[in-house]
PDB file of C-alpha atoms in Angstrom:
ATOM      1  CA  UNK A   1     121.643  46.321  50.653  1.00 53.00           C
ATOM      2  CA  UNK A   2     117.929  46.544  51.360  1.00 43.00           C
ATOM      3  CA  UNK A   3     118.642  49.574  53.674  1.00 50.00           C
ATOM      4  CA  UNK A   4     120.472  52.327  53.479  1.00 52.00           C
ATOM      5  CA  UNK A   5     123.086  52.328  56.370  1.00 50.00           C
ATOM      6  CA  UNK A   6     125.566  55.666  56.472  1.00 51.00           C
ATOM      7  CA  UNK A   7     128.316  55.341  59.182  1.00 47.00           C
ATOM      8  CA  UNK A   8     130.718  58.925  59.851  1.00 45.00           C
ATOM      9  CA  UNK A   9     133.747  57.956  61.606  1.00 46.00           C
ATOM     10  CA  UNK A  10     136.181  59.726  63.622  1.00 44.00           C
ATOM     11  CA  UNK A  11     139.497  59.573  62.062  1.00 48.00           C
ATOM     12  CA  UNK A  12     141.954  58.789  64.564  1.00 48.00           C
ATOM     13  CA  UNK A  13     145.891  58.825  64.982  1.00 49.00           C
ATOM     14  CA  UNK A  14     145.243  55.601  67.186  1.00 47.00           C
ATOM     15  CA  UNK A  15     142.518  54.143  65.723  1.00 70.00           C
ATOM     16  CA  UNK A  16     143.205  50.324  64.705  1.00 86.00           C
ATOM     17  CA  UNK A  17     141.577  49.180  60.944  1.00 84.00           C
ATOM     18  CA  UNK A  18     139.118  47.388  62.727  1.00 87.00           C
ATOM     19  CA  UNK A  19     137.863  50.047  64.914  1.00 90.00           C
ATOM     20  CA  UNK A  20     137.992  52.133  61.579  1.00 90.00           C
ATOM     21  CA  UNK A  21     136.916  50.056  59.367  1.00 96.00           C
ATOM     22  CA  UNK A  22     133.993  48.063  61.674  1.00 96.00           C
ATOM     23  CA  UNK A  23     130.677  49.608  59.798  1.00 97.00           C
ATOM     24  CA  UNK A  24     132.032  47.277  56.816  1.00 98.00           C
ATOM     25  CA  UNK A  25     133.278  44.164  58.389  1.00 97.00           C
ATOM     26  CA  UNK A  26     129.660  44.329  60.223  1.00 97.00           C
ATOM     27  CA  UNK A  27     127.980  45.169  56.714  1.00 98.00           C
ATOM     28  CA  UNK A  28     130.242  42.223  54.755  1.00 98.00           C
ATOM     29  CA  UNK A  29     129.852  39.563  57.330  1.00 97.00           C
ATOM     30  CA  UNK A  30     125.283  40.353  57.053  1.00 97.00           C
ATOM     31  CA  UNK A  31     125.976  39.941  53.184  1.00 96.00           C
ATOM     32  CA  UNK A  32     127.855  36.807  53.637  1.00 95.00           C
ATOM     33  CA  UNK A  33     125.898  35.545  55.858  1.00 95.00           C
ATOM     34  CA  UNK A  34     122.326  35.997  54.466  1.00 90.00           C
ATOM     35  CA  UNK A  35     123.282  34.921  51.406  1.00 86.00           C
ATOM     36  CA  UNK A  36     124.805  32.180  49.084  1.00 87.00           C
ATOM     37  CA  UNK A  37     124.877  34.319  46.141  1.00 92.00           C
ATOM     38  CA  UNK A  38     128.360  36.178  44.572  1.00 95.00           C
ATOM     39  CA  UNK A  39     128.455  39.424  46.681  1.00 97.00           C
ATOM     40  CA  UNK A  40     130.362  42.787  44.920  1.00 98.00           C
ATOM     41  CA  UNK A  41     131.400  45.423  47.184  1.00 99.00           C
ATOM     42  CA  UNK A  42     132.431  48.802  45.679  1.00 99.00           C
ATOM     43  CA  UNK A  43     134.674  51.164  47.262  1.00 99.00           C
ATOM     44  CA  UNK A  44     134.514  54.875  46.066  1.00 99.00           C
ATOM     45  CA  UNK A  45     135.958  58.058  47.367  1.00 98.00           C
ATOM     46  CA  UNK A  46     138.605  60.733  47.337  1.00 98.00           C
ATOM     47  CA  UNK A  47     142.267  60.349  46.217  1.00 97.00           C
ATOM     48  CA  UNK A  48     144.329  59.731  49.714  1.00 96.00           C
ATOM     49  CA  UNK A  49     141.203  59.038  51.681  1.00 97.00           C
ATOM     50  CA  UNK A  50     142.261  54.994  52.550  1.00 96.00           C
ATOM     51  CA  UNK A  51     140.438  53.353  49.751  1.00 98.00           C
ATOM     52  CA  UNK A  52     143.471  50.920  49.244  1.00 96.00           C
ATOM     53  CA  UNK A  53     143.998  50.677  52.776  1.00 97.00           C
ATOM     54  CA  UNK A  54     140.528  49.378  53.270  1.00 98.00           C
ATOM     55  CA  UNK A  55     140.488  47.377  50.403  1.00 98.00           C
ATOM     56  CA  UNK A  56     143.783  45.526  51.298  1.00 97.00           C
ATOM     57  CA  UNK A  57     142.625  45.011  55.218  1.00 98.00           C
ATOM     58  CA  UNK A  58     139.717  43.250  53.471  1.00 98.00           C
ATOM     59  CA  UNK A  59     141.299  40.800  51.152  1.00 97.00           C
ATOM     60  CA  UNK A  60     143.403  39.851  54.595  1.00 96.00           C
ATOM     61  CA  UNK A  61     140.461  39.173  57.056  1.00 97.00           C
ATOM     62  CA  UNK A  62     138.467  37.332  53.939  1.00 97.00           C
ATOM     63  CA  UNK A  63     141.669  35.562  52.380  1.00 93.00           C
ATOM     64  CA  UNK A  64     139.857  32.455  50.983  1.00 92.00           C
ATOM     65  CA  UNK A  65     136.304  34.361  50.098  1.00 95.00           C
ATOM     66  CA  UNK A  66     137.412  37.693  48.415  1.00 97.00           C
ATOM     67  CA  UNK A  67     138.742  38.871  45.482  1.00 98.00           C
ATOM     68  CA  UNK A  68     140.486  42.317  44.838  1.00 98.00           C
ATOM     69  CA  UNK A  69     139.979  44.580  41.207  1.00 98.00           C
ATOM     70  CA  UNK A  70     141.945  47.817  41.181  1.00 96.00           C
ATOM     71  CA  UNK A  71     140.460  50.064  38.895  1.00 96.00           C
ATOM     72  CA  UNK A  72     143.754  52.100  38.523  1.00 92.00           C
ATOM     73  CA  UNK A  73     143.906  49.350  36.177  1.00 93.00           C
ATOM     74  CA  UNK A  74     141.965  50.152  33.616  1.00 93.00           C
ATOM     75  CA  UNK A  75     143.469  53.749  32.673  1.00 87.00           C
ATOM     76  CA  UNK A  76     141.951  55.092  29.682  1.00 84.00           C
ATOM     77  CA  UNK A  77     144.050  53.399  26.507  1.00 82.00           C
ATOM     78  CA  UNK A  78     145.682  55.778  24.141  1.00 80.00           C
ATOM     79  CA  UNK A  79     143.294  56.080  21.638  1.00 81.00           C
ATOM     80  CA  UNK A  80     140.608  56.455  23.992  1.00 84.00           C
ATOM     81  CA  UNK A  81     141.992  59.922  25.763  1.00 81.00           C
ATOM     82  CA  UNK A  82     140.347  62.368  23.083  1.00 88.00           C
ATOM     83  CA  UNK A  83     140.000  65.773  24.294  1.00 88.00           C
ATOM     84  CA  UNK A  84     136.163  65.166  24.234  1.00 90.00           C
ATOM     85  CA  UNK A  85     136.382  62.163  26.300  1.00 89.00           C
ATOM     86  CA  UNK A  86     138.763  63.538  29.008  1.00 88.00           C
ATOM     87  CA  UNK A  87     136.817  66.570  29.040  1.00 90.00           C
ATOM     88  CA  UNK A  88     133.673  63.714  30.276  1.00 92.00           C
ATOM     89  CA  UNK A  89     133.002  63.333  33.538  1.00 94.00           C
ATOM     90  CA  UNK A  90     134.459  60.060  35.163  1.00 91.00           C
ATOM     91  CA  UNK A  91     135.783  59.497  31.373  1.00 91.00           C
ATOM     92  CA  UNK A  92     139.162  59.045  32.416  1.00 88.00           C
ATOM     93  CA  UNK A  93     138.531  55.838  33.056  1.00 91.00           C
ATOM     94  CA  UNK A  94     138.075  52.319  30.664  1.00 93.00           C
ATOM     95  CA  UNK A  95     134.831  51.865  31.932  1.00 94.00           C
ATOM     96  CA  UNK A  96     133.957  49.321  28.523  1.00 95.00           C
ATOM     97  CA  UNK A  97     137.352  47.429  29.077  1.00 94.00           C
ATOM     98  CA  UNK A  98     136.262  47.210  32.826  1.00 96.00           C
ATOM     99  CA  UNK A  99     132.805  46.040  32.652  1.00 97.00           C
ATOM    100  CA  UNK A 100     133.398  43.515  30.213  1.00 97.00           C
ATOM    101  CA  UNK A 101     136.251  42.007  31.257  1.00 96.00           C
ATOM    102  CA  UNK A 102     135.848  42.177  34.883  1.00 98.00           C
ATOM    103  CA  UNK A 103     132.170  43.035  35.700  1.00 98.00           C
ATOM    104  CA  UNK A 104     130.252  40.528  34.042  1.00 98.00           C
ATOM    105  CA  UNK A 105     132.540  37.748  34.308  1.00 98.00           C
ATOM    106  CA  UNK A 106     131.981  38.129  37.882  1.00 98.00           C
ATOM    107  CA  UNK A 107     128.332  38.903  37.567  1.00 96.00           C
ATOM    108  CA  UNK A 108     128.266  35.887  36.137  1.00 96.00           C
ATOM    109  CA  UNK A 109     130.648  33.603  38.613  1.00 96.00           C
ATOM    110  CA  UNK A 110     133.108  33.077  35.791  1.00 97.00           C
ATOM    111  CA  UNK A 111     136.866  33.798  35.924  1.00 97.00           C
ATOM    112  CA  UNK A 112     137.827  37.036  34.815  1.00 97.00           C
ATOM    113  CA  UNK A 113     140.631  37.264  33.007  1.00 96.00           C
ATOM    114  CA  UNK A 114     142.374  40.340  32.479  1.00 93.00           C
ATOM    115  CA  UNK A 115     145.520  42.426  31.843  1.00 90.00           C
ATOM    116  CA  UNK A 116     146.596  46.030  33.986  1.00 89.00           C
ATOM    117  CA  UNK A 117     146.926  48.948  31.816  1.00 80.00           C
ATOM    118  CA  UNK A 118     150.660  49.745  32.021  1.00 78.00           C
ATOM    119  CA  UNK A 119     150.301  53.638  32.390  1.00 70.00           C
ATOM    120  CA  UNK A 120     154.235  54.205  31.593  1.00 72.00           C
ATOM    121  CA  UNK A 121     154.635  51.682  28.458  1.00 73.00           C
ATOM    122  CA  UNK A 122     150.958  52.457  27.227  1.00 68.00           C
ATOM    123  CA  UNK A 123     150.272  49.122  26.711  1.00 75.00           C
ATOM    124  CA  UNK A 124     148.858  46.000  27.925  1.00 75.00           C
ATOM    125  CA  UNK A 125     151.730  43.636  29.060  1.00 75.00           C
ATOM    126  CA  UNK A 126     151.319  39.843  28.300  1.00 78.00           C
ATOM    127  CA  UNK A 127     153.378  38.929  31.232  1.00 79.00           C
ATOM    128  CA  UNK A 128     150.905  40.957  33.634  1.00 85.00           C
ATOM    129  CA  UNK A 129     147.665  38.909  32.248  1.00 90.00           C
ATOM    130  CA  UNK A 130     145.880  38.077  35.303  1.00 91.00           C
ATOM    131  CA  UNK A 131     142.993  35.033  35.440  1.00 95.00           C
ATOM    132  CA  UNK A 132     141.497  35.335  38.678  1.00 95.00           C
ATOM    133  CA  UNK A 133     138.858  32.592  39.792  1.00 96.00           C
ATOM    134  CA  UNK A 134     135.283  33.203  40.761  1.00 94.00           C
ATOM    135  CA  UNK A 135     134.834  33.782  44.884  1.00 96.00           C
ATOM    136  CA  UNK A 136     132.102  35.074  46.940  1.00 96.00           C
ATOM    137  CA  UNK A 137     133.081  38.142  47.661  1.00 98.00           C
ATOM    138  CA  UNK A 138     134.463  40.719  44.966  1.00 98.00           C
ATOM    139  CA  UNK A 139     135.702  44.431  46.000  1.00 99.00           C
ATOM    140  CA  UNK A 140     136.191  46.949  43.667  1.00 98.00           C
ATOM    141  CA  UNK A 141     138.951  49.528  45.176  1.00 98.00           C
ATOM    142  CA  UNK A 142     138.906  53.004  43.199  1.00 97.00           C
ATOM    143  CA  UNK A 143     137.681  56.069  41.950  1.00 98.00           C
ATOM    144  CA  UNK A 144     134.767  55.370  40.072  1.00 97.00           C
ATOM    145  CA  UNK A 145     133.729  52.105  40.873  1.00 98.00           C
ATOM    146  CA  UNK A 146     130.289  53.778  41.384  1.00 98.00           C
ATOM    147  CA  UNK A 147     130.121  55.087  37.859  1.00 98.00           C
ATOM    148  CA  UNK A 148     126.516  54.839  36.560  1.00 97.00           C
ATOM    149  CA  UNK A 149     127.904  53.422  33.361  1.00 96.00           C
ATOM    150  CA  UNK A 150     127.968  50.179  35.428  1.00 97.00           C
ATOM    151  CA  UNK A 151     124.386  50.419  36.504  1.00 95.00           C
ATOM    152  CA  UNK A 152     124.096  49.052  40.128  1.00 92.00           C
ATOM    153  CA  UNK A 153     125.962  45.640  40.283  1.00 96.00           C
ATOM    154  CA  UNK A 154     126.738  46.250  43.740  1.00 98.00           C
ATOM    155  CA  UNK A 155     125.511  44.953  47.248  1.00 98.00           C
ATOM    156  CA  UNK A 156     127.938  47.610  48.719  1.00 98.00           C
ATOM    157  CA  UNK A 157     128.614  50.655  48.125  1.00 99.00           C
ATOM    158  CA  UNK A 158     131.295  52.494  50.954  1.00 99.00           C
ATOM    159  CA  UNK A 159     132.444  55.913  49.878  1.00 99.00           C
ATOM    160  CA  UNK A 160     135.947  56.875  51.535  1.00 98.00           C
ATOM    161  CA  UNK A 161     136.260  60.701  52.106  1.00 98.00           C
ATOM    162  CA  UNK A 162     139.059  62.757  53.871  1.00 97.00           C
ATOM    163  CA  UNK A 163     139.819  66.168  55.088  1.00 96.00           C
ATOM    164  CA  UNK A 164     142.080  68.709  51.927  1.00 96.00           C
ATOM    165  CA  UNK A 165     144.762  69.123  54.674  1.00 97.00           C
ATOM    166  CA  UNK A 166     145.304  65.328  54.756  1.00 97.00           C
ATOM    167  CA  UNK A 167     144.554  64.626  51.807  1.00 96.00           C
ATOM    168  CA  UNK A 168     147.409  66.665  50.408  1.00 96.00           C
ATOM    169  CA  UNK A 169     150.037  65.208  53.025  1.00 97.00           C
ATOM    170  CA  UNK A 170     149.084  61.795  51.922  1.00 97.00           C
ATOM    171  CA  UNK A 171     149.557  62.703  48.442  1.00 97.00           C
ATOM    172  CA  UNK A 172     152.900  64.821  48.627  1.00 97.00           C
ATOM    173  CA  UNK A 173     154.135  61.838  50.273  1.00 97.00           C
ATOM    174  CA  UNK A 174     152.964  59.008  47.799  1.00 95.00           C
ATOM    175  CA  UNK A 175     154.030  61.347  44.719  1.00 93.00           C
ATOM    176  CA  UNK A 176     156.245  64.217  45.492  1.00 96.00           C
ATOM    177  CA  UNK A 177     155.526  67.852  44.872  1.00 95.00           C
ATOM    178  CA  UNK A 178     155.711  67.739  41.183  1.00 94.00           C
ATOM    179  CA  UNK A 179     153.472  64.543  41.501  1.00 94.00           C
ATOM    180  CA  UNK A 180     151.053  66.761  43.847  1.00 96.00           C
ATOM    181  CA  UNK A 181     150.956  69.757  41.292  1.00 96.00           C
ATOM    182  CA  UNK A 182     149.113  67.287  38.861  1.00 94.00           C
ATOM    183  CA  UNK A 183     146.766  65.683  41.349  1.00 95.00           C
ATOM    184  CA  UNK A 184     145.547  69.230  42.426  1.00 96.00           C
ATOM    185  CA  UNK A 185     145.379  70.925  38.853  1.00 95.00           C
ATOM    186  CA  UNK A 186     143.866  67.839  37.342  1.00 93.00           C
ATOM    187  CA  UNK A 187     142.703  64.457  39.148  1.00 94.00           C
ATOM    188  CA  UNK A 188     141.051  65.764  42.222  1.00 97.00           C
ATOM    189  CA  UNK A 189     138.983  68.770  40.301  1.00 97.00           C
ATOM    190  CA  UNK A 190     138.025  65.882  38.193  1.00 96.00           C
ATOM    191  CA  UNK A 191     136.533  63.210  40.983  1.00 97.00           C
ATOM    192  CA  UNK A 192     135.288  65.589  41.944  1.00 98.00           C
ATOM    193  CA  UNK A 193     133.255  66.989  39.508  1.00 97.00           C
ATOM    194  CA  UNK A 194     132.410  63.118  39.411  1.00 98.00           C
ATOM    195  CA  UNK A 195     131.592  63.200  43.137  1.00 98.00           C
ATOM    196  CA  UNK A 196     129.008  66.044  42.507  1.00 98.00           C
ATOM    197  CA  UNK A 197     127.242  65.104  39.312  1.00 98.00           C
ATOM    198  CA  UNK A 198     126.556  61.437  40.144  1.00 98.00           C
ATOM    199  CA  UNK A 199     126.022  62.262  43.752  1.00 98.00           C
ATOM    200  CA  UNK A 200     128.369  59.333  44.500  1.00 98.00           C
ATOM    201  CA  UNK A 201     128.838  59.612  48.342  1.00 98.00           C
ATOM    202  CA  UNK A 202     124.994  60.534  48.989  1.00 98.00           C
ATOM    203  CA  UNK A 203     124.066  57.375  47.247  1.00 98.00           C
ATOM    204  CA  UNK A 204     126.814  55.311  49.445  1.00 98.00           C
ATOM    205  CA  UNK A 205     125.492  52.577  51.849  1.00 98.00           C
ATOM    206  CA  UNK A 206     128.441  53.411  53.726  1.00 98.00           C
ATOM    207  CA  UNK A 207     130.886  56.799  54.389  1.00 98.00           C
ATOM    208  CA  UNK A 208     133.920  56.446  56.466  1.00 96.00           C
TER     209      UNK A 208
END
């Protein structure tokens, strides 16, 4: 975006996605509408903050224009989770496997064609390949979409952040408590150390 436009909204109980969510849909429907060219939308933030939740409301109000990449996906392969590379800020992530096979292809306007890392069977299923057709808009849901690895593809940038209290209510529920031991011994201390160095939210175009 040519200018740097930072929206704080109230979380509320009551609040309907498209009150919540209206600094985007106004910021998406400028892009789309200035533009003819392939538009990539990253969305960045804290575990349990809504990232999903935005990125699904999305792909339903764009249905024939947007296209959805999950970078919970692209899980670090086995060989790639060294202790030097997990000890790497935002390294527990296949940030190669996801710019090649999903960042330049769409750079690019090509189909991307890709399969999920399967976290439980460490491998990549054949049955799960996925070739997904080029559209005009292309949203990146997940922790470190922002990653400077990738450069600065991105017309968008919306960081999603959220208060600890609800944060950890979210997560007990989507996880458990053994689930939630793990997130706040290892994954949260780690986006955010990821948060901090790359200054990820301060260099957002938008923070809900």
């Amino acid at each position: 975006m040519s200018e740097k436009i930072t929206h704080f909204t109230e979380r509320c109980p009551d609040s309907t996605p498209e009150r919540r969510f209206a600094p985007v849909i106004e910021a998406i429907d400028a892009l789309l509408a200035g533009s003819e060219e392939i538009l990539m939308a990253a969305i960045d933030g804290r575990s349990g903050s809504g990232k999903s939740t935005l990125a699904s409301f999305l792909l339903r109000r764009y249905p024939d224009a947007a296209n959805l990449f999950h970078l919970d996906d692209f899980f670090p392969q086995e060989a790639q989770r060294s202790e030097e590379r997990m000890a790497e800020i935002g390294g527990n992530l296949d940030y190669e496997r996801f710019r090649e096979e999903v960042l330049i292809p769409v750079w690019y306007g090509d189909p991307v064609i890709y399969r999920p890392f399967d976290c439980h069977t460490m491998r990549f299923p054949k049955d799960r390949e996925q070739t997904i057709s080029a559209k005009r808009l292309n949203l990146f849901e997940g922790t470190y979409s922002c990653h400077p690895y990738f450069g600065n593809p991105y017309q968008l940038r919306i960081f999603l952040t959220v208060d600890k209290e609800t944060q950890l209510k979210r997560l007990r529920a989507r996880v458990g408590d053994e689930g939630l031991v793990r997130f706040r011994e290892l994954w949260i201390p780690k986006e955010e150390a990821y948060f901090e160095r790359f200054r990820i939210m301060e260099n957002a175009d938008l923070v809900l």
